[in-house]
Coordinates of C-alpha atoms in Angstrom, one line a residue:
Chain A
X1 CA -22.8 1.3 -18.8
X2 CA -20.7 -0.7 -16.2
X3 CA -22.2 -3.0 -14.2
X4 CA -23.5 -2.0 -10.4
X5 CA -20.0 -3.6 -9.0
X6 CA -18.1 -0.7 -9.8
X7 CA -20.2 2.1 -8.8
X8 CA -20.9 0.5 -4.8
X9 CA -17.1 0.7 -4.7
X10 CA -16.1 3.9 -6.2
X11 CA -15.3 6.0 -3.3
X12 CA -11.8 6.9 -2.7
X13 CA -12.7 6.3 1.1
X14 CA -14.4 2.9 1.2
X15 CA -11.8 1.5 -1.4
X16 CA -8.7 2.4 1.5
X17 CA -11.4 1.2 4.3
X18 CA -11.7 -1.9 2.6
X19 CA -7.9 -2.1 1.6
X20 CA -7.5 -1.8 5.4
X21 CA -9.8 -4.0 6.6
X22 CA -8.0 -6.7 4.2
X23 CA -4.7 -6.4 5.5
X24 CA -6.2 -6.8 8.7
X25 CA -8.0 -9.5 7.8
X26 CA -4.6 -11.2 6.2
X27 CA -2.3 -10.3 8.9
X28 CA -4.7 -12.0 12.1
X29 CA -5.6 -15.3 9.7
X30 CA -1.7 -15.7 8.6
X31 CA -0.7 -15.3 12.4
X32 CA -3.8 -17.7 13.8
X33 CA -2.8 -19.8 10.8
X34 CA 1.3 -20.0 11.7
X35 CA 0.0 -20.7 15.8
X36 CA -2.3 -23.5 14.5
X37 CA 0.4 -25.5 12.8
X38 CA 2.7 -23.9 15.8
X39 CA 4.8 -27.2 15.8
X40 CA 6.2 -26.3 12.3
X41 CA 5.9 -22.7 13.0
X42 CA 8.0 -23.0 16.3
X43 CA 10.6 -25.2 14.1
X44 CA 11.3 -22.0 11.7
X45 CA 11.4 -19.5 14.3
X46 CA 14.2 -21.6 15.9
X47 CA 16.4 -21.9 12.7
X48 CA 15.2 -18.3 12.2
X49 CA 16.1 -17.1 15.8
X50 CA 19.7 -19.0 15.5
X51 CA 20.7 -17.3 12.7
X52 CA 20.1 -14.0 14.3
X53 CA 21.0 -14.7 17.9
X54 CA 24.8 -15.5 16.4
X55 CA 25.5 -12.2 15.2
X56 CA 23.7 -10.4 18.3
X57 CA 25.6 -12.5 20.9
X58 CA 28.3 -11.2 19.1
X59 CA 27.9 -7.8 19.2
X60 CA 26.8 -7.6 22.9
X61 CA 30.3 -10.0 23.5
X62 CA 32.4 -6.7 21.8
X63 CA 29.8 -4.6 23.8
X64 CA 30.6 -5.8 27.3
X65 CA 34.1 -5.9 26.4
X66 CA 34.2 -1.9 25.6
X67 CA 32.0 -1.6 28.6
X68 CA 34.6 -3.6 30.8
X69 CA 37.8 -1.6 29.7
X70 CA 36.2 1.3 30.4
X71 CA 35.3 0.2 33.5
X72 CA 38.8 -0.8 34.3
X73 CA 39.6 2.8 33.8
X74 CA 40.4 2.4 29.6
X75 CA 41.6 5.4 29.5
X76 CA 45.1 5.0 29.2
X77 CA 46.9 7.2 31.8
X78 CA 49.8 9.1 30.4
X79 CA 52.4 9.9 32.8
X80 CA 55.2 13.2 32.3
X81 CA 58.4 12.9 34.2
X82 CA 59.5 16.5 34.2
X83 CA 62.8 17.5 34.3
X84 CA 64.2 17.1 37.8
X85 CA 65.7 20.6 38.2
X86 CA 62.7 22.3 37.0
X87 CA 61.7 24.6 40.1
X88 CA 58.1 25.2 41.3
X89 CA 56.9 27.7 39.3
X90 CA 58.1 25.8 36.1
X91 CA 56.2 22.8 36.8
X92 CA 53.4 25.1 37.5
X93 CA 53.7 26.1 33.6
X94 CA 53.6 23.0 32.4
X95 CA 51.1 21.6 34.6
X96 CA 49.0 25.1 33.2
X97 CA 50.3 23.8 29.4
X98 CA 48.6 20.6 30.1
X99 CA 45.8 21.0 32.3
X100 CA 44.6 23.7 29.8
X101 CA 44.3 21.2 26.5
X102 CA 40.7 20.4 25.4
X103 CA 41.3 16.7 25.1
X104 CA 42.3 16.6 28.5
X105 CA 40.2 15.0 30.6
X106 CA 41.6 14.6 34.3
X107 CA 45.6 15.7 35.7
X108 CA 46.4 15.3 38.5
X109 CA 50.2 16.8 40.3
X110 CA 52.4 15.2 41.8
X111 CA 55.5 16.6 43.4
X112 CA 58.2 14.6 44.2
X113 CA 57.9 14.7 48.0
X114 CA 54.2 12.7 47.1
X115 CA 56.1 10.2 45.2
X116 CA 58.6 9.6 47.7
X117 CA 56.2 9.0 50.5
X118 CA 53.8 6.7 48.0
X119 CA 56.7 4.7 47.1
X120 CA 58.1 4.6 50.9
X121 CA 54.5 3.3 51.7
X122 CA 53.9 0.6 49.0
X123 CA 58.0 -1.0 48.6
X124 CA 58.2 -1.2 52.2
X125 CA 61.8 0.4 51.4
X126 CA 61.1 3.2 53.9
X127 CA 64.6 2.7 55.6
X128 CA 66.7 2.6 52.6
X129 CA 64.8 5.6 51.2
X130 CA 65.1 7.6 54.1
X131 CA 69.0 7.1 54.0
X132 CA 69.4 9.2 50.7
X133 CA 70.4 12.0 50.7
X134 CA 68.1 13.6 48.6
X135 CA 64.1 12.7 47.2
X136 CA 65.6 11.3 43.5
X137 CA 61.9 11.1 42.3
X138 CA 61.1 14.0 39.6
X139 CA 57.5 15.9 39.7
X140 CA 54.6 13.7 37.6
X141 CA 51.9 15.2 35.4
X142 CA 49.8 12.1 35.2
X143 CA 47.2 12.8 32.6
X144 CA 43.7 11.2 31.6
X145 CA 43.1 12.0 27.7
X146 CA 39.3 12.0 26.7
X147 CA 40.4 10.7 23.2
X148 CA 41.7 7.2 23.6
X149 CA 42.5 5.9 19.7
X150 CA 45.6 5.3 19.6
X151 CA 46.7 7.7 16.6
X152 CA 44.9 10.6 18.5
X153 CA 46.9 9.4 22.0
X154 CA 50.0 9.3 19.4
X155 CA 49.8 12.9 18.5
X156 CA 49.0 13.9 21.4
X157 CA 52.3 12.4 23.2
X158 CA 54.3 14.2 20.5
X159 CA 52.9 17.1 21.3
X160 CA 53.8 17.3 25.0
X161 CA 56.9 15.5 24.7
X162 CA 58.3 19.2 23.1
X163 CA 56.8 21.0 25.8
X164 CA 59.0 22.9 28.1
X165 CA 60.8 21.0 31.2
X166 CA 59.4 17.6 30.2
X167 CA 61.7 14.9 30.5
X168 CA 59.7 11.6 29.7
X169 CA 56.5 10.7 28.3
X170 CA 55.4 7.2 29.5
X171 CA 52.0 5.4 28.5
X172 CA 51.5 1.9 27.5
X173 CA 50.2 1.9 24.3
X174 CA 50.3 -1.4 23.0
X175 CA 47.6 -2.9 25.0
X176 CA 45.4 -0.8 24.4
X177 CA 46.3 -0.6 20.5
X178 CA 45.7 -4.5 21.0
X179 CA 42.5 -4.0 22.7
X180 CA 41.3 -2.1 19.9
X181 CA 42.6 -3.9 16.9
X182 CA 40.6 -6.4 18.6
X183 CA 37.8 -5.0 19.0
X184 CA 37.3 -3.6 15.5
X185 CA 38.7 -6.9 14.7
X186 CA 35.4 -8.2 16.3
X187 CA 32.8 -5.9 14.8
X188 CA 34.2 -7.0 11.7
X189 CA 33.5 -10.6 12.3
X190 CA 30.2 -9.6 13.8
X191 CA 29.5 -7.7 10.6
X192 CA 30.8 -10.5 8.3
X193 CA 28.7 -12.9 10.0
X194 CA 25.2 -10.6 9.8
X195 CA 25.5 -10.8 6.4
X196 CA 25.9 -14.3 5.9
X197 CA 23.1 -15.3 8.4
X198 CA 21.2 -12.6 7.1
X199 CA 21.3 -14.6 3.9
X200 CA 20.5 -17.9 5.2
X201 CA 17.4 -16.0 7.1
X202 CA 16.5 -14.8 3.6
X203 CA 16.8 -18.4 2.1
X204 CA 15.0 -20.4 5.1
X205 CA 12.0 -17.7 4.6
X206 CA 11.9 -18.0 0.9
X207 CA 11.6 -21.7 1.0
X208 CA 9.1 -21.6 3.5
X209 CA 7.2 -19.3 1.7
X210 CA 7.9 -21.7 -1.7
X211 CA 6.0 -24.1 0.0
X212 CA 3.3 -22.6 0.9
X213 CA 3.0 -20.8 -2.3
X214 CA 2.5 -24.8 -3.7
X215 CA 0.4 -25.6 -1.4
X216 CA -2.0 -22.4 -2.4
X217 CA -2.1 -23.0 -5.9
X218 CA -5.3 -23.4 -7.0
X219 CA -6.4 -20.3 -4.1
X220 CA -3.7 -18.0 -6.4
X221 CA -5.1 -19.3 -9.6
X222 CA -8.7 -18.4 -8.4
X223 CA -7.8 -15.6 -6.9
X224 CA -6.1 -14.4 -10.3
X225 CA -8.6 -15.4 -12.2
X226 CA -12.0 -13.8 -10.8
X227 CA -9.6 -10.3 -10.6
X228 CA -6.8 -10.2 -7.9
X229 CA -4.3 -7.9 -8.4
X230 CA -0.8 -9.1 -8.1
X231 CA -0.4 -7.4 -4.6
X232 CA -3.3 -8.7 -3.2
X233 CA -2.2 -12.8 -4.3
X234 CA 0.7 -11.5 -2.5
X235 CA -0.1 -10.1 0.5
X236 CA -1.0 -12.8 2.3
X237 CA 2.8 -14.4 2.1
X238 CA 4.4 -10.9 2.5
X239 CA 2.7 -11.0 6.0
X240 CA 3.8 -14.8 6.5
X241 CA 7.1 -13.7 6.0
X242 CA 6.8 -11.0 8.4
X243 CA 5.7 -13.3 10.9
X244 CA 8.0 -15.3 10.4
X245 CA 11.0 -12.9 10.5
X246 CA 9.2 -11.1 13.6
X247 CA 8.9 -14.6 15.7
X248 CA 13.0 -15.3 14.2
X249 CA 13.7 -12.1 16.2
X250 CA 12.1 -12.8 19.6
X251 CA 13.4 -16.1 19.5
X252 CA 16.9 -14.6 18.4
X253 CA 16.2 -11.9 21.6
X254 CA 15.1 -15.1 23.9
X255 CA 18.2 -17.3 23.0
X256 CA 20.5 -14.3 23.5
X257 CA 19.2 -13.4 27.0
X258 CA 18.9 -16.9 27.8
X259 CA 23.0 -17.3 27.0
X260 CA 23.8 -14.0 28.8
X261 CA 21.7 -15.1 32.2
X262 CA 23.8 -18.5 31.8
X263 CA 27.1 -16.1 31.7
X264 CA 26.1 -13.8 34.5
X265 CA 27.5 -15.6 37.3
X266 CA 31.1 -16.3 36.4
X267 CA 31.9 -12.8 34.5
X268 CA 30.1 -11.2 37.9
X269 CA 32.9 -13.6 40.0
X270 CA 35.7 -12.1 37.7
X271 CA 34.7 -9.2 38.4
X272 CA 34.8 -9.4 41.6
X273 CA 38.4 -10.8 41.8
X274 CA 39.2 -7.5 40.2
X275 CA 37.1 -5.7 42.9
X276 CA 35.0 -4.1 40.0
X277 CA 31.0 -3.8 39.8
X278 CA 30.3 -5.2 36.4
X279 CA 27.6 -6.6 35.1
X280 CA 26.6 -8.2 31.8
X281 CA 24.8 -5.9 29.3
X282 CA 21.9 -7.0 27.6
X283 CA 19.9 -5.4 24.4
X284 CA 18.5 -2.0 25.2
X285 CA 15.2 -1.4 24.0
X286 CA 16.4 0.4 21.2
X287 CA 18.2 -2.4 20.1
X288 CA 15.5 -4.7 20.6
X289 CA 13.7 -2.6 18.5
X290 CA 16.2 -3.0 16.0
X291 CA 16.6 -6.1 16.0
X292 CA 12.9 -7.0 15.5
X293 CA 12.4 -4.7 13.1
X294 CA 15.8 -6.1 11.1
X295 CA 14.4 -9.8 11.7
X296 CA 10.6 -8.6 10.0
X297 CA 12.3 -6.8 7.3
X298 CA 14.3 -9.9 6.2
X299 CA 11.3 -11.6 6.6
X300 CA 9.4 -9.8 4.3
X301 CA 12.2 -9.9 1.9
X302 CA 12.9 -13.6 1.7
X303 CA 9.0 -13.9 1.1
X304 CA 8.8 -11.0 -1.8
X305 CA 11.7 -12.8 -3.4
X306 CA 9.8 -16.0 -3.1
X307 CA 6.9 -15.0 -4.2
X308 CA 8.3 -12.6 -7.3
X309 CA 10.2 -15.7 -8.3
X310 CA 7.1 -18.8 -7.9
X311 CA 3.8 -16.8 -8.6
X312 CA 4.4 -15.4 -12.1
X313 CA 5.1 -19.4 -12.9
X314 CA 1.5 -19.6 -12.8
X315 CA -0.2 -19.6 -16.0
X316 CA -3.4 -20.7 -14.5
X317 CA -4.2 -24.0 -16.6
X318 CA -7.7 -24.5 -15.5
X319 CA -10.1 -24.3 -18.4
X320 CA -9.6 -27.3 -19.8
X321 CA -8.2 -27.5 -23.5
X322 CA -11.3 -28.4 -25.3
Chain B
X1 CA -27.8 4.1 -30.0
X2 CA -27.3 0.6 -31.0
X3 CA -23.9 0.9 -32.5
X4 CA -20.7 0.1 -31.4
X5 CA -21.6 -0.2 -27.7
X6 CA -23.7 -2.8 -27.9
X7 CA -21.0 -5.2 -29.0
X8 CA -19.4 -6.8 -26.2
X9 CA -16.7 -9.5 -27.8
X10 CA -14.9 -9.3 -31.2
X11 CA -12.9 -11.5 -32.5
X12 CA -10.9 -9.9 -35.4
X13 CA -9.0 -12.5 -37.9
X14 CA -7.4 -14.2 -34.0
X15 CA -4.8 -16.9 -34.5
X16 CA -3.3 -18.5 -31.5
X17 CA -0.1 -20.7 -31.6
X18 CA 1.6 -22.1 -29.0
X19 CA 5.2 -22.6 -28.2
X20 CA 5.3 -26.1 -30.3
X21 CA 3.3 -25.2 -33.0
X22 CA 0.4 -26.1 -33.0
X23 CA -2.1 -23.5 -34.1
X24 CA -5.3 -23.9 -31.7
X25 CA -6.9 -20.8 -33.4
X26 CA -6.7 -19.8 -36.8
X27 CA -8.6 -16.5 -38.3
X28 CA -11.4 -16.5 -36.0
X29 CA -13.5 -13.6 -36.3
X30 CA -16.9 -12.7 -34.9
X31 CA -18.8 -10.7 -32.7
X32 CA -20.9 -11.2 -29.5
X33 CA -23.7 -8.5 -29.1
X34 CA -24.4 -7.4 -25.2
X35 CA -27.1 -9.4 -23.8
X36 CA -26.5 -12.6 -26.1
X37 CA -26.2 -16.1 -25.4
X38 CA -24.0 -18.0 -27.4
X39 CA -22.8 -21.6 -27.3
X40 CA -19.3 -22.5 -28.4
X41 CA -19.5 -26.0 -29.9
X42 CA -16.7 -28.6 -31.1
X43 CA -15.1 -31.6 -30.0
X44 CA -12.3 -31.6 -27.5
X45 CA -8.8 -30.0 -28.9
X46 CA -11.0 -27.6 -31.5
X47 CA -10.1 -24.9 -29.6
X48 CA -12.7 -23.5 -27.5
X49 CA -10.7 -23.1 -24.3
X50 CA -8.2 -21.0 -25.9
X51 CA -11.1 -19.1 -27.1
X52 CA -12.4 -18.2 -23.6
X53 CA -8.8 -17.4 -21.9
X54 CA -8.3 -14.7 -25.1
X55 CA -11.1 -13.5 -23.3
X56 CA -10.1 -13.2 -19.6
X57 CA -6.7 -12.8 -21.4
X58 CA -4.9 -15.6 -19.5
X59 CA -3.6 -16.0 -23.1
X60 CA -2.7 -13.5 -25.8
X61 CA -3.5 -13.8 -29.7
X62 CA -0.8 -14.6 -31.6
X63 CA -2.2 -12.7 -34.4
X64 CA -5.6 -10.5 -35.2
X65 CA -7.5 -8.7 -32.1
X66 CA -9.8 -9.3 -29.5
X67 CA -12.0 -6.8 -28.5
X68 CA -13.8 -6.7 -24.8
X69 CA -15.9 -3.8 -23.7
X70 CA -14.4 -2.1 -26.9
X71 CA -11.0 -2.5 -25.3
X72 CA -8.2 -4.4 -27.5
X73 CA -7.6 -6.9 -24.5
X74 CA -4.7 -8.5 -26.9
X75 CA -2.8 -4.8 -26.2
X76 CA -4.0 -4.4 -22.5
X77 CA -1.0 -3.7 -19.6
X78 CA -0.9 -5.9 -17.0
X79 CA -2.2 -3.8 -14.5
X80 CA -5.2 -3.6 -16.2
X81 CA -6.1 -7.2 -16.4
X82 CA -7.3 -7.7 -12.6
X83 CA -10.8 -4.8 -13.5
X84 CA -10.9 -6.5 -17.0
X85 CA -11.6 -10.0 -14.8
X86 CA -14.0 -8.7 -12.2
X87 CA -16.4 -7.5 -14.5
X88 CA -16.5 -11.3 -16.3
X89 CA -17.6 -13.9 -14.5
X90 CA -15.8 -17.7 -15.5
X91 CA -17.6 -21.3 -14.4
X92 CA -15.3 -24.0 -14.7
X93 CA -16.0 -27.6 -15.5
X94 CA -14.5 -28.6 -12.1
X95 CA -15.8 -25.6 -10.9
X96 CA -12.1 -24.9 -8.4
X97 CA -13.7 -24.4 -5.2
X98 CA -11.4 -23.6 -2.2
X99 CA -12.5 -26.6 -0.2
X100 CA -10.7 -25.1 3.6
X101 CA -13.5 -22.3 3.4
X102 CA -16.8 -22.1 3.1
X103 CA -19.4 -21.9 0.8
X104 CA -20.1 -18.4 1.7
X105 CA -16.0 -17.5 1.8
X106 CA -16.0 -19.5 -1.5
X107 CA -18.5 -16.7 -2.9
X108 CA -17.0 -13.9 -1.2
X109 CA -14.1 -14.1 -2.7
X110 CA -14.4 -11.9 -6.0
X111 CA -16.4 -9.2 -3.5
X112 CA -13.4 -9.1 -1.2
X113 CA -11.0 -8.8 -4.0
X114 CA -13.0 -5.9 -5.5
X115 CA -13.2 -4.3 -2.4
X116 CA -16.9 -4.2 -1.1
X117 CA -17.4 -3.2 2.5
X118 CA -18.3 -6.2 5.1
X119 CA -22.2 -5.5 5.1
X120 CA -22.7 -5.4 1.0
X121 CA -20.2 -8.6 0.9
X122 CA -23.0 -10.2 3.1
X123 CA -25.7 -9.0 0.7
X124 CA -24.9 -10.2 -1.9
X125 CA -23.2 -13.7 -1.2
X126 CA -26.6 -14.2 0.1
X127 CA -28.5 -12.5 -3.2
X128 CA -26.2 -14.9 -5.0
X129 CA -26.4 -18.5 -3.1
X130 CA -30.4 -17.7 -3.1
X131 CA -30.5 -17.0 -6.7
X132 CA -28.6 -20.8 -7.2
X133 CA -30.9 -22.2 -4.5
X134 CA -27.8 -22.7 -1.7
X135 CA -29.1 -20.5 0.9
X136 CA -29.2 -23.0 3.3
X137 CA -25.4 -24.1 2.8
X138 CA -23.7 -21.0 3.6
X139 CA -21.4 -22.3 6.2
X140 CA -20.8 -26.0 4.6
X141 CA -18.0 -26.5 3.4
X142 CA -17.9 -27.5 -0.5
X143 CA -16.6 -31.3 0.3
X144 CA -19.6 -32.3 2.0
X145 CA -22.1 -30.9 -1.1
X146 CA -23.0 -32.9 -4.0
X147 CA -21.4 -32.4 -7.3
X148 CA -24.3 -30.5 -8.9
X149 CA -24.4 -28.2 -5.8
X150 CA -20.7 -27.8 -6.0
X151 CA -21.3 -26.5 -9.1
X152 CA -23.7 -24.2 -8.3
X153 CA -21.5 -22.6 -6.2
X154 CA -19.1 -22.3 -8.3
X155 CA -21.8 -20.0 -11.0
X156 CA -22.9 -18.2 -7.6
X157 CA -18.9 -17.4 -7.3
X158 CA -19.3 -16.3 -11.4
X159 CA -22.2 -14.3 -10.5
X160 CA -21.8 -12.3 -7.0
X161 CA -20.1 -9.5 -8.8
X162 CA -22.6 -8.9 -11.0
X163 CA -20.5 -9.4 -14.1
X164 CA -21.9 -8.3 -17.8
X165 CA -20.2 -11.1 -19.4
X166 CA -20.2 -14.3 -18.0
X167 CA -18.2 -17.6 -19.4
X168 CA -18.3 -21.0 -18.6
X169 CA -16.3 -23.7 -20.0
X170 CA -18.1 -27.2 -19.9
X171 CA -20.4 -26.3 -16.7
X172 CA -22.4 -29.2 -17.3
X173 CA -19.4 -31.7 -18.5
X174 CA -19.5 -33.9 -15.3
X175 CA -23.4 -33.9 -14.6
X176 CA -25.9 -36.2 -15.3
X177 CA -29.3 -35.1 -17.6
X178 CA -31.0 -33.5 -14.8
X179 CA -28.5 -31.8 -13.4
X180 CA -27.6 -29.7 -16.9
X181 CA -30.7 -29.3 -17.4
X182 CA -30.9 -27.2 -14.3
X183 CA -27.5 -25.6 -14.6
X184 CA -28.7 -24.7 -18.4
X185 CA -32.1 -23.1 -16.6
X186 CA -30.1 -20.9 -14.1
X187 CA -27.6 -19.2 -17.0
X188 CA -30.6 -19.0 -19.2
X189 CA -32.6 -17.2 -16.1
X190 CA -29.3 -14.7 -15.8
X191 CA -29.1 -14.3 -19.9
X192 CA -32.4 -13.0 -19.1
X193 CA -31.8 -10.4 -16.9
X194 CA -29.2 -9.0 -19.1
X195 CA -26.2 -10.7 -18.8
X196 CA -24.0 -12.0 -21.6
X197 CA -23.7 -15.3 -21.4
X198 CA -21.2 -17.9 -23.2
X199 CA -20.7 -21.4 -22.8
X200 CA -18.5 -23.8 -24.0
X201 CA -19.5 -27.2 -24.2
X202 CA -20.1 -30.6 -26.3
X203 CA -23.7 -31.1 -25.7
X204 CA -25.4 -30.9 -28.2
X205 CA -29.0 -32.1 -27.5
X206 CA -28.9 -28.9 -24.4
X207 CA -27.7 -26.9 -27.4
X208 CA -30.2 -27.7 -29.6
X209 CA -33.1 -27.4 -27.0
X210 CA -32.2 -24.0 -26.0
X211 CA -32.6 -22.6 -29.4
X212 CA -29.4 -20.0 -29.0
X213 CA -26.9 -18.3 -31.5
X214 CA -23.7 -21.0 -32.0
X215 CA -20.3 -21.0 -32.8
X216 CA -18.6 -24.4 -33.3
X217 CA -15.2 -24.8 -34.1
X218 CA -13.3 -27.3 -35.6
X219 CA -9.6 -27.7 -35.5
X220 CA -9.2 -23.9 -34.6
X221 CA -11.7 -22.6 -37.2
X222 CA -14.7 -21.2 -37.0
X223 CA -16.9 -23.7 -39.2
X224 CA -20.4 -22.5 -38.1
X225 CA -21.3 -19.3 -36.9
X226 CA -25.2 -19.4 -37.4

C-alpha cells in the first residue's frame, strides 16, 4: 500500500548504516566548513580557549605548588624532646611506641651525644660547649608523619605528647595550616571560576550557533518540510558546537603550555637558589583528555541550548497565503 | 476493495482560525480519492494555503478533522509528522532551492533524510532530474538555471521519494504560458502513473484545459466542489 520509499529502507541494518554514514557526512562538512571560514572560526576558538585556559592555568598554579612543598620535604617533621633523665632503654620504648605507629612514615634517633656534636659543628661554639660540664641536649625522636592535614597532625601530637618520658612536642604547624588554607583556598577560586567561564563558553557557543541557525533558515525549513526529524535539523549544529568546544580546548591546552614554557626559566632559577630539582608540571594526558572532552561537552551543550531555543521558532511560512 | 482505502484526503467540517481571528477555513469538508487530480481554485487570501499545510500539518485545524492515509493528522504526535512528510511530496511557488548545493544535492535531500543508501540516492536523483528533463544539470548549481528549470527542480525534489500524494501551491505562479503549460504536462504525466496530485493555483484557463475535479474556495468556504 505504501509507496516503494519505505520498503528499499526497511532494514533495521541499512537504516543504522545510513544513520552512520550521515553523521559522518555532517561531522567532516561542519569541520571543512568551520576551516573554510577559519578566520572567524580561529576568532571563537580564541575566546573559547581563553575561557578555559583561565581555570586550567589555575589548577596546574595549585598543582605545582603541592608539587613544590612536597618537594621541599612538606611533610612537617615533628620533633620529641624526651625527658633528659630517661636512660637508654627508656628511650628505646618510646622510640619502639613511635616507630611502631601506622601513620608513621620515617624516625629517625638521636641521642644526645649526636646533638651535641651537630650543634658543636654548625654554631661554631665548639669551645664553649666543650667547657660544660655535662652534654645539656636531651635524646630527639624526630618523626615524619605520612598524614600531613593539620587536624590529623593535631591528634596525632596529642597522642604522643602523653606518651611515657616525653618532655616536648615541637612542630610548626602554622605554615603548613597556611599552606593549606591556601591551597584549598585556591581550588576553590579555581572551581568558582570553571563555573563561571564555563558559562560564558556555553553563551559564546550558543550565539554562535544562533547565528548560524539564521543563516540556515530556509535549509531547516526544507529540511522540515520534505520529512527531517527534529534530530536530524539538529545534528548538524550539535556537531558545530562540538567543534567548536573541541578546537576551545586545544587552544585552552596551547595557551596554557605556551604560559608555562614562558614560566619555566625563572621558577627553574628559584629553584635552584633552593638547591631543589623542580620543574614546572604541565597537563598529563589524562588531563588533557579531560579537558578536551569537558571543552566538547560544553560545546555540544551551548549548541543543544541554542538550537532547542531558535529552531522550534520556526513555523515554516513558505506556502504562500493564497 | 474500493472502500475506505482508496480515499487518500478528508476534510471533515475543518475550520482554521488564527491567533487574531480571522477564520481562513470555515467547515470545509471533502474527500480526495487515491490517484485523483484535483485543483484548488480561489483568489489570493481564500484559503487554499492553509488548506495544503493541514495537510503536511505545518498547521492544525482549529475545529473538524483531517484525514491523510486514514490517519487523523489534526491528532498526530510530533514524532510522527517527519514519515507523514516523506511520503507527500510539496512544490512551492518559489520553489526554496538551497542555492550553496547542487542540483543533484538539492534532489537528494528528502532521500538522505529518509535514509537511502549512497548508490539508490544516485538512482534515483537521476530517475528523477531525467523524468523533469535536468539530466544534464546535475552539478549546476540552481542560480545559474533559469526560472522554469529552477522549478523543475524543485517538483524533481517533490518527486524523488516517490510520494503517493503530491502538493503544489502555485507551481506555475511566476512562469510565463509556456512554461505552465509544461510544468502542468509533467504533474499531469505523474497523476498518471498513480500519484495523487493537488495543486493550488489561480489559473484558470490551465484549469479549465486540463478538464480535472476542482475545489475553489472563497473566503474559507468551499463554494464549488464539482
Amino acid at each position: 500500500m505504501h509507496s516503494g520509499a519505505t520498503a528499499a529502507v526497511s532494514g533495521r541494518r541499512d537504516q543504522l548504516l545510513a544513520w552512520l554514514a550521515n553523521h559522518r557526512q555532517v561531522s567532516s562538512e561542519t569541520l571543512v566548513a568551520l576551516l573554510v571560514n577559519w578566520v572567524t572560526s580561529a576568532m571563537t576558538w580564541l575566546v573559547l580557549g581563553i575561557a578555559l585556559a583561565l581555570p586550567v592555568f589555575l589548577y596546574l598554579v595549585l598543582l605545582n605548588i603541592v608539587a613544590l612543598s612536597v618537594d621541599f620535604d612538606g611533610n612537617p617533621r615533628i620533633s620529641i624532646y624526651l625527658q633528659q633523665e630517661a636512660t637508654a632503654s627508656e628511650t628505646k620504648q618510646a622510640l619502639g611506641l613511635v616507630g611502631d605507629h601506622p601513620d608513621t612514615q620515617e624516625v629517625k634517633f638521636i641521642t644526645p651525644d649526636e646533638a651535641l656534636a651537630d650543634f658543636q659543628e654548625r654554631s661554631g661554639f665548639g669551645d664553649v660547649l666543650n667547657s660544660l660540664e655535662r652534654n645539656p641536649l636531651p635524646p630527639v625522636i624526630e618523626l615524619v608523619p605520612r598524614n600531613a592535614e593539620p587536624y590529623a597532625l593535631r591528634q596525632r601530637i596529642l597522642e604522643i605528647e602523653v606518651l611515657p618520658f616525653v618532655d616536648l612536642v615541637v612542630v610548626d604547624l602554622a605554615w603548613i595550616e597556611r599552606l593549606f588554607a591556601f591551597i584549598s583556598f585556591g581550588e576553590r577560586v579555581a572551581w568558582a571560576l570553571s563555573l563561571i567561564l564555563s558559562l560564558g563558553v556555553l553563551l559564546v557557543v550558543g550565539n554562535t550557533i544562533r547565528l548560524a541557525i539564521e543563516n540556515r533558515r530556509t535549509e531547516i525549513e526544507v529540511v522540515k518540510l520534505v520529512g527531517g526529524t527534529d534530530n536530524f535539523v539538529r545534528r548538524p549544529f550539535l556537531y558545530l558546537g562540538f567543534w567548536y568546544g573541541l578546537g576551545g580546548s586545544i587552544t585552552a591546552w596551547i595557551l596554557v603550555h605556551t604560559c608555562l614554557l614562558f614560566l619555566a626559566g625563572p621558577v627553574e632559577l628559584i629553584a635552584q637558589s633552593y638547591q631543589d630539582d623542580f620543574s614546572l608540571q604541565g597537563l598529563s594526558a589524562m588531563e588533557t583528555l579531560a579537558l578536551c572532552f569537558v571543552g566538547s561537552l560544553l560545546g555540544i551543550l551551548g549548541a543543544a541550548f541554542a538550537v532547542s531555543k531558535h529552531l522550534h521558532t520556526f513555523s515554516a511560512a513558505m506556502l504562500a497565503e493564497g | 476493495m474500493h472502500c475506505l482505502a482508496t480515499v487518500l484526503i478528508r476534510f471533515d467540517n475543518v475550520s482554521k482560525r488564527y491567533p487574531g481571528g480571522k477564520e481562513a477555513l470555515s467547515r470545509v469538508s471533502f474527500e480526495i480519492d487515491s490517484g485523483e487530480m484535483v485543483f484548488l481554485t480561489g483568489h489570493s487570501g481564500a484559503g487554499k494555503s492553509t488548506l495544503m499545510k493541514l495537510i503536511i500539518v505545518m498547521e492544525r485545524a482549529s475545529q473538524g478533522q483531517v484525514f491523510v492515509h486514514g490517519l487523523n493528522v489534526n491528532r498526530i504526535a510530533e514524532k510522527h509528522i517527519p514519515p507523514l512528510r516523506r511520503d507527500i511530496g510539496v512544490v512551492f511557488q518559489n520553489h526554496q532551492l538551497l542555492f550553496d548545493r547542487t542540483v543533484y544535492d538539492n534532489v537528494a535531500l528528502p532521500l538522505i533524510i529518509a535514509g537511502f543508501q549512497h548508490r539508490e540516492v544516485g538512482r534515483r536523483v537521476r530517475a528523477a532530474l531525467s523524468k523533469v528533463g535536468l539530466t544534464d544539470k546535475e552539478r549546476v548549481l540552481p542560480i545559474a538555471l533559469s526560472g522554469g528549470e529552477q522549478q523543475r527542480v524543485g517538483i524533481a525534489r517533490a518527486v524523488v521519494n516517490r510520494p503517493q500524494l503530491l502538493l503544489a501551491d502555485e507551481p506555475t505562479g511566476n512562469l510565463d504560458r509556456g512554461l505552465s503549460a509544461e510544468i502542468m504536462k509533467l504533474f499531469h504525466q505523474f497523476n498518471q502513473v498513480g500519484v495523487t496530485v493537488m495543486i493550488a493555483t489561480h489559473d484558470l484557463e490551465l484549469v479549465s484545459r486540463l478538464k480535472k475535479r476542482q475545489l475553489q474556495l472563497h473566503e474559507g468556504r468551499l463554494v464549488d466542489h464539482a
